[in-house]
CSV table of C-alpha atoms in Angstrom, one decimal:
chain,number,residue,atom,x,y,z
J,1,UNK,CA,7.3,-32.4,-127.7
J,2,UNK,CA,8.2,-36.2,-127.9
J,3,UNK,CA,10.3,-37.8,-130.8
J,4,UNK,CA,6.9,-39.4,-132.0
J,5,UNK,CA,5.3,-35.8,-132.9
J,6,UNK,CA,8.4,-34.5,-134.4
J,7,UNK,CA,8.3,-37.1,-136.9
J,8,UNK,CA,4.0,-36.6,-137.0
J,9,UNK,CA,4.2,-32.6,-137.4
J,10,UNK,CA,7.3,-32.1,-139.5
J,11,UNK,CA,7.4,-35.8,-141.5
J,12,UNK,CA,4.4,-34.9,-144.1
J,13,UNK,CA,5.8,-30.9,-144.3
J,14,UNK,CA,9.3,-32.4,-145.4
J,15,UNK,CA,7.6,-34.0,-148.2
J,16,UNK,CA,5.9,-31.3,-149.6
J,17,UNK,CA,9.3,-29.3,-149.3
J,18,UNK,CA,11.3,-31.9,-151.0
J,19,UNK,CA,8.6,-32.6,-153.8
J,20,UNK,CA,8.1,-28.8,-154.6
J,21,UNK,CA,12.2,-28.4,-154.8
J,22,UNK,CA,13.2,-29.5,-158.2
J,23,UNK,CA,16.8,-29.8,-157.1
J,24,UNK,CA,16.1,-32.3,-154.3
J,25,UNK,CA,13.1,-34.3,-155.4
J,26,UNK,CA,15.2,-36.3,-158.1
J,27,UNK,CA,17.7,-37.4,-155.4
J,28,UNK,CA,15.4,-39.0,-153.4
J,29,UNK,CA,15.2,-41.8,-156.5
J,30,UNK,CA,19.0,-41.3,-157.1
J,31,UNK,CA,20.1,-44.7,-155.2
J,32,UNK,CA,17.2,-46.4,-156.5
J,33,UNK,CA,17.9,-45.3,-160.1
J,34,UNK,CA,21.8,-46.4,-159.5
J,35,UNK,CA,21.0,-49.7,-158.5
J,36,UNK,CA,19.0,-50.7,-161.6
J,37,UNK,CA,22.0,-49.5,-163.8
J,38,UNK,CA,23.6,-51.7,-162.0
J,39,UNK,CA,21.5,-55.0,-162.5
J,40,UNK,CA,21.0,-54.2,-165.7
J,41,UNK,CA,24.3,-52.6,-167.0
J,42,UNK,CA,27.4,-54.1,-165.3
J,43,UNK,CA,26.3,-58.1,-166.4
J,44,UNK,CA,26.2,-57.1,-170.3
J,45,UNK,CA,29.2,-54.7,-169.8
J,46,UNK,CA,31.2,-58.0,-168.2
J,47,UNK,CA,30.2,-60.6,-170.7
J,48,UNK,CA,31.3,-57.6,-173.4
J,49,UNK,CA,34.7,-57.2,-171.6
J,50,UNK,CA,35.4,-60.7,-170.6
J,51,UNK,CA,34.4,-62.0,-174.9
J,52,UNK,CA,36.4,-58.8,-176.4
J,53,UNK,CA,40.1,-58.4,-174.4
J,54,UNK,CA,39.6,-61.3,-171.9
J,55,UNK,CA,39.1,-58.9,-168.7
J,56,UNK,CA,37.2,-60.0,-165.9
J,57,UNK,CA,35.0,-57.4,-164.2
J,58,UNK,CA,33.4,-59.6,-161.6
J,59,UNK,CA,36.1,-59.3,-159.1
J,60,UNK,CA,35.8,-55.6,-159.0
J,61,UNK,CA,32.1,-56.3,-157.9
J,62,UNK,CA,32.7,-54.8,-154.8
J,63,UNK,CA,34.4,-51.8,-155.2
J,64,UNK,CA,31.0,-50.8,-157.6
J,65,UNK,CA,28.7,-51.7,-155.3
J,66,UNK,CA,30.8,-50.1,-152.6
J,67,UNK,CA,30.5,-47.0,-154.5
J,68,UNK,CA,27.3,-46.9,-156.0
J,69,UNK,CA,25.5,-48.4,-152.5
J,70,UNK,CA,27.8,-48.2,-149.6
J,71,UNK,CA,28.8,-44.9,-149.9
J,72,UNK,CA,26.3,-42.7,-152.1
J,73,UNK,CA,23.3,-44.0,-150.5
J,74,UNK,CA,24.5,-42.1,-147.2
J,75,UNK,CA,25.7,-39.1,-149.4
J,76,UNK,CA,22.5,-38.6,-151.2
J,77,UNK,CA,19.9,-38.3,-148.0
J,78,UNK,CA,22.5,-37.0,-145.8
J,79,UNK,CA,22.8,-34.1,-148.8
J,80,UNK,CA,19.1,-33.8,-149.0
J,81,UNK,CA,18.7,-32.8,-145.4
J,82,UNK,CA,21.2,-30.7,-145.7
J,83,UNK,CA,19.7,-28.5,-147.9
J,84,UNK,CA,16.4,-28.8,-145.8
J,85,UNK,CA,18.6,-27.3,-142.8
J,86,UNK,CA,20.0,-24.8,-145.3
J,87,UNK,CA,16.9,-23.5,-146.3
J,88,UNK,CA,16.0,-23.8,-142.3
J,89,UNK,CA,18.9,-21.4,-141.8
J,90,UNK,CA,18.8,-19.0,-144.7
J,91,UNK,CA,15.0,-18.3,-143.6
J,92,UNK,CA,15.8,-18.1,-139.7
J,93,UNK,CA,13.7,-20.9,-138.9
J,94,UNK,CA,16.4,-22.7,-137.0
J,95,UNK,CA,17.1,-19.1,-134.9
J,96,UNK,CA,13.4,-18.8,-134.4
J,97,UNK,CA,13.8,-22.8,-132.7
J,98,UNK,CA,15.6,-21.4,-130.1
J,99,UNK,CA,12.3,-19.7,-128.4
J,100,UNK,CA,9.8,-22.3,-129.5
J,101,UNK,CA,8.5,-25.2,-127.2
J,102,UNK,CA,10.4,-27.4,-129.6
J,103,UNK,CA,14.0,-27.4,-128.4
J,104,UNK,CA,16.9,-27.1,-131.4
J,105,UNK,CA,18.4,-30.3,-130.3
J,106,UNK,CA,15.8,-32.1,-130.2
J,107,UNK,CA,15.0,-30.9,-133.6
J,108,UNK,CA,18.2,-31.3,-135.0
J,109,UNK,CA,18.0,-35.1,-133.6
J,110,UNK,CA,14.7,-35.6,-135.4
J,111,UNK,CA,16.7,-33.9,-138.6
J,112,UNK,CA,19.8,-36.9,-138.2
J,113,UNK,CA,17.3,-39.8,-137.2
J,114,UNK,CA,15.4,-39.3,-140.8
J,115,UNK,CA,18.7,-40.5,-143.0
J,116,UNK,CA,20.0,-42.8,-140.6
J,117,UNK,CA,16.6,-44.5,-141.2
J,118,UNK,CA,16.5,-43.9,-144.7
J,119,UNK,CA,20.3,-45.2,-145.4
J,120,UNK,CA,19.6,-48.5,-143.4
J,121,UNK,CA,16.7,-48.9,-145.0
J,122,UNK,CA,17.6,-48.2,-148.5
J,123,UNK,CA,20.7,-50.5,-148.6
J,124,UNK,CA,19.1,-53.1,-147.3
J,125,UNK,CA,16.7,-52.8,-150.5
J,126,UNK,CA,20.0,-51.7,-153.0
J,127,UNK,CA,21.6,-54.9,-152.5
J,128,UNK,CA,19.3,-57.0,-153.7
J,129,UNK,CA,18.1,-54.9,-156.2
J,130,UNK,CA,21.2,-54.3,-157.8
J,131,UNK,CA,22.1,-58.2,-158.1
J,132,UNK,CA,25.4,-58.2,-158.4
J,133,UNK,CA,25.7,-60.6,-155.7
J,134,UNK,CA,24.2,-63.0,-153.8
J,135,UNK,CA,22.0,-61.6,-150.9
J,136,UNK,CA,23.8,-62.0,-147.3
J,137,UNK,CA,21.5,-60.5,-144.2
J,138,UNK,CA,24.6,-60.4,-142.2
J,139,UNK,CA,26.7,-58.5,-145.0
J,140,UNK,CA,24.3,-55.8,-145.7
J,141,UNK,CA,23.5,-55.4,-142.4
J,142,UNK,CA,27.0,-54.9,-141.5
J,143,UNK,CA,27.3,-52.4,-144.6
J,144,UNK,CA,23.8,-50.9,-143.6
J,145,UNK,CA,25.0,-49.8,-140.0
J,146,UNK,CA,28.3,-48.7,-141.5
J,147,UNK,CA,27.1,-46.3,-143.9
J,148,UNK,CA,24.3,-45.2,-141.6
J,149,UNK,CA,26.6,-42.7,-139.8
J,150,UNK,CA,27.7,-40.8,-142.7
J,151,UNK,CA,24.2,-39.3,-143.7
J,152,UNK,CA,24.1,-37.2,-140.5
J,153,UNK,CA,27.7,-36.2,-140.4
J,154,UNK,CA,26.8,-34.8,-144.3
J,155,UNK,CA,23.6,-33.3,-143.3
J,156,UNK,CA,25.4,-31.3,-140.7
J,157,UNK,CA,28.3,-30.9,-142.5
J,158,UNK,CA,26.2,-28.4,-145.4
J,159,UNK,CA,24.7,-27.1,-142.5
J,160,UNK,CA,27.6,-26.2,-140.5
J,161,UNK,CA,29.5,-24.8,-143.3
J,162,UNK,CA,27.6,-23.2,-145.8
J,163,UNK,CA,25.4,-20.1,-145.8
J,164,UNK,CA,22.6,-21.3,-148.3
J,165,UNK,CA,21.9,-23.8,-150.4
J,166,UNK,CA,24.5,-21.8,-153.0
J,167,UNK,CA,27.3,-22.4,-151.0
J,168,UNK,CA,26.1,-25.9,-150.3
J,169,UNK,CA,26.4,-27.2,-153.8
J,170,UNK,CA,29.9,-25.4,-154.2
J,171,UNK,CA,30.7,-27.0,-150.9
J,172,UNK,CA,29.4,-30.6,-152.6
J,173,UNK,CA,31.2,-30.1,-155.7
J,174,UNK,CA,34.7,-29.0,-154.1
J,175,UNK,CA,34.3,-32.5,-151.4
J,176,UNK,CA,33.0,-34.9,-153.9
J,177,UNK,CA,36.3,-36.3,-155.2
J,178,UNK,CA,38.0,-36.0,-151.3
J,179,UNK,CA,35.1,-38.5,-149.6
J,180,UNK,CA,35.4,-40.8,-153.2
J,181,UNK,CA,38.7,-41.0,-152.4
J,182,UNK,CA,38.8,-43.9,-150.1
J,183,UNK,CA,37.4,-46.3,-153.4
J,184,UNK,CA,40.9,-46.5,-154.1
J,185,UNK,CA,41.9,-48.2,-151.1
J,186,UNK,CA,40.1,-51.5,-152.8
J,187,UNK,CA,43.0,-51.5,-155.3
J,188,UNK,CA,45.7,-50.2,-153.0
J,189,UNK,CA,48.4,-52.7,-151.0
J,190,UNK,CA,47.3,-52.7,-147.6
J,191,UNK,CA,50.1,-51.4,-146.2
J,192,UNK,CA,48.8,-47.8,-147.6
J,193,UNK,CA,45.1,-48.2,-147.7
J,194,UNK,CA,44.8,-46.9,-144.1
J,195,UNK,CA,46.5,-43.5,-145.0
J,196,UNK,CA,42.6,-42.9,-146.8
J,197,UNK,CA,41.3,-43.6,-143.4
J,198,UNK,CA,41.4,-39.9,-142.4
J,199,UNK,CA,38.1,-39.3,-144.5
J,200,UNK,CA,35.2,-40.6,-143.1
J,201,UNK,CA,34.0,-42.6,-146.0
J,202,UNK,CA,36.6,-45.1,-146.1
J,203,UNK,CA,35.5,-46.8,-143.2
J,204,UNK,CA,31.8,-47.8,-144.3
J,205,UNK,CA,33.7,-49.2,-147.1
J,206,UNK,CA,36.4,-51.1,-145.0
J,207,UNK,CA,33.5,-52.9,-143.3
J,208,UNK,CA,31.7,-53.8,-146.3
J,209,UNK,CA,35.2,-55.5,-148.1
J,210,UNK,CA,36.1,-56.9,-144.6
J,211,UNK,CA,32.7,-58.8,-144.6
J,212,UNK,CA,32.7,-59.6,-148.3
J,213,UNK,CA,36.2,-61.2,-148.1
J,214,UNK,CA,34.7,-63.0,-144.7
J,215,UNK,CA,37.8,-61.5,-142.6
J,216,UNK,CA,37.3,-62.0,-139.0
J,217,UNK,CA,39.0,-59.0,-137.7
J,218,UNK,CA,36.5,-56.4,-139.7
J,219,UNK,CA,34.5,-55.1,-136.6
J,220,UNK,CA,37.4,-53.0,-135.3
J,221,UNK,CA,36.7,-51.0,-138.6
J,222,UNK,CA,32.8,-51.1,-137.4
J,223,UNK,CA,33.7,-49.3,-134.2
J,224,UNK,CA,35.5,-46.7,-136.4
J,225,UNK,CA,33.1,-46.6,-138.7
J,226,UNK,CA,30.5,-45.7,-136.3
J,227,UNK,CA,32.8,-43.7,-133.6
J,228,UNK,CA,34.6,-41.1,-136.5
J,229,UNK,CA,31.6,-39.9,-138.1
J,230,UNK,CA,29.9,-39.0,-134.7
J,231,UNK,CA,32.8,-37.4,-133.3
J,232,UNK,CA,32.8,-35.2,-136.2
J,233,UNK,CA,28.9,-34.7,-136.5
J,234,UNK,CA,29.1,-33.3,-132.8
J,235,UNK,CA,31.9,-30.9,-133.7
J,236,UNK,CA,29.7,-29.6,-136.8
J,237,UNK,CA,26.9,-29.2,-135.1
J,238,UNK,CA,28.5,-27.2,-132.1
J,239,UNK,CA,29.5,-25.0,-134.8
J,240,UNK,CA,26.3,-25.0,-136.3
J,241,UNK,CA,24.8,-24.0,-132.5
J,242,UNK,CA,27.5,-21.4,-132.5
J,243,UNK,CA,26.4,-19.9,-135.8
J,244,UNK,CA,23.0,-19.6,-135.0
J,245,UNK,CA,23.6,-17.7,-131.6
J,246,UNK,CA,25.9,-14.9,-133.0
């Protein structure tokens, strides 16, 4: 079974899943939802702050949108399949793969494709909708191919770690401040900003500054950016192969 049928045969049963979960549904609108705070929040907040102590919120544009685009759009689909593989697991339906026509990786690949797609996609509407800033194809796209890797490497990282969707959330909750981490690095001397770069989520947002500022040297932090997350994703999901085999 091709790619192509995957997507045909699974695509409209994910759907119903997420809809009839009332824990996942709402996230699927999360970014979405964030963005229009954004657009219509931050430029009323500003104007407050800037008439009543003088304080200028504009240059910290890009550490919000950094935040509330470039690194929970990844987050928040990378999460949701993460619980569909969860529930996958819990249910046996990823041991029962193993002796089906479809093979696990190829399933697991159909599993990571969906919120690569889905992050790409989704900044590349965020920016604009949020309109904090002027829209640049080559800035978002940067920032879009950036961010992509993360949703897998969260997808697998629930996966790979937790039992059920239980130990997922706990998981999620104990993480959440260690991958937001990295934001500080936007108001760090860059002597020390790198130190963040041992979690993953820095480097989307390394590229995203790099571009904004219009530094030329920003793709080395693309290869990263792209090379870290995969590197990890394949050690989660060789422990996710060696989980289901035991």
């Amino acid at each position: 079974m091709n790619i192509a049928a995957v997507v045909r045969t699974l695509g409209p049963i994910d759907v119903r899943n997420v809809y009839r979960d009332s824990a996942l549904k709402w996230m699927v609108f999360l970014p979405v939802l964030s963005a229009l705070v954004l657009r219509f929040g931050i430029p009323p907040l500003t104007r407050r702050l800037l008439f009543t102590s003088g304080f200028d919120l504009v240059p910290y544009y890009p550490a919000i949108l950094a935040y509330f685009i470039v690194f929970t759009t990844p987050l928040v689909f990378g999460v949701l399949v993460g619980f569909l593989l969860l529930d996958e697991k819990d249910d046996g339906t990823l041991t029962a793969l193993q002796v089906s026509p479809l093979p696990l990786n190829r399933y697991l690949a159909y599993r990571v494709a969906i919120p690569i797609a889905l992050t790409v996609g989704m900044v590349f509407l965020l920016f604009p909708l949020a309109g904090l800033d002027r829209f640049r194809p080559t800035l978002v796209a940067g920032a879009a191919v950036a961010a992509a890797p993360q949703a897998p490497l969260s997808a697998l990282f629930l996966a790979a770690l937790a039992s059920n969707k239980v130990q997922g959330f706990a998981l999620m909750k104990v993480t959440g401040v260690v991958l937001a981490a990295p934001l500080l690095a936007f108001f760090l001397d860059s002597r020390w900003e790198l130190l963040l770069g041992i979690v993953p989520t820095y480097w989307p947002m390394r590229v995203y500054w790099g571009l904004e500022a219009g530094e030329s040297g920003v793709w080395w932090a693309m290869v990263i950016a792209l090379a870290y997350p995969c590197l990890l994703a394949a050690l989660l999901a060789q422990r996710l192969y060696r989980s289901l085999h035991r």
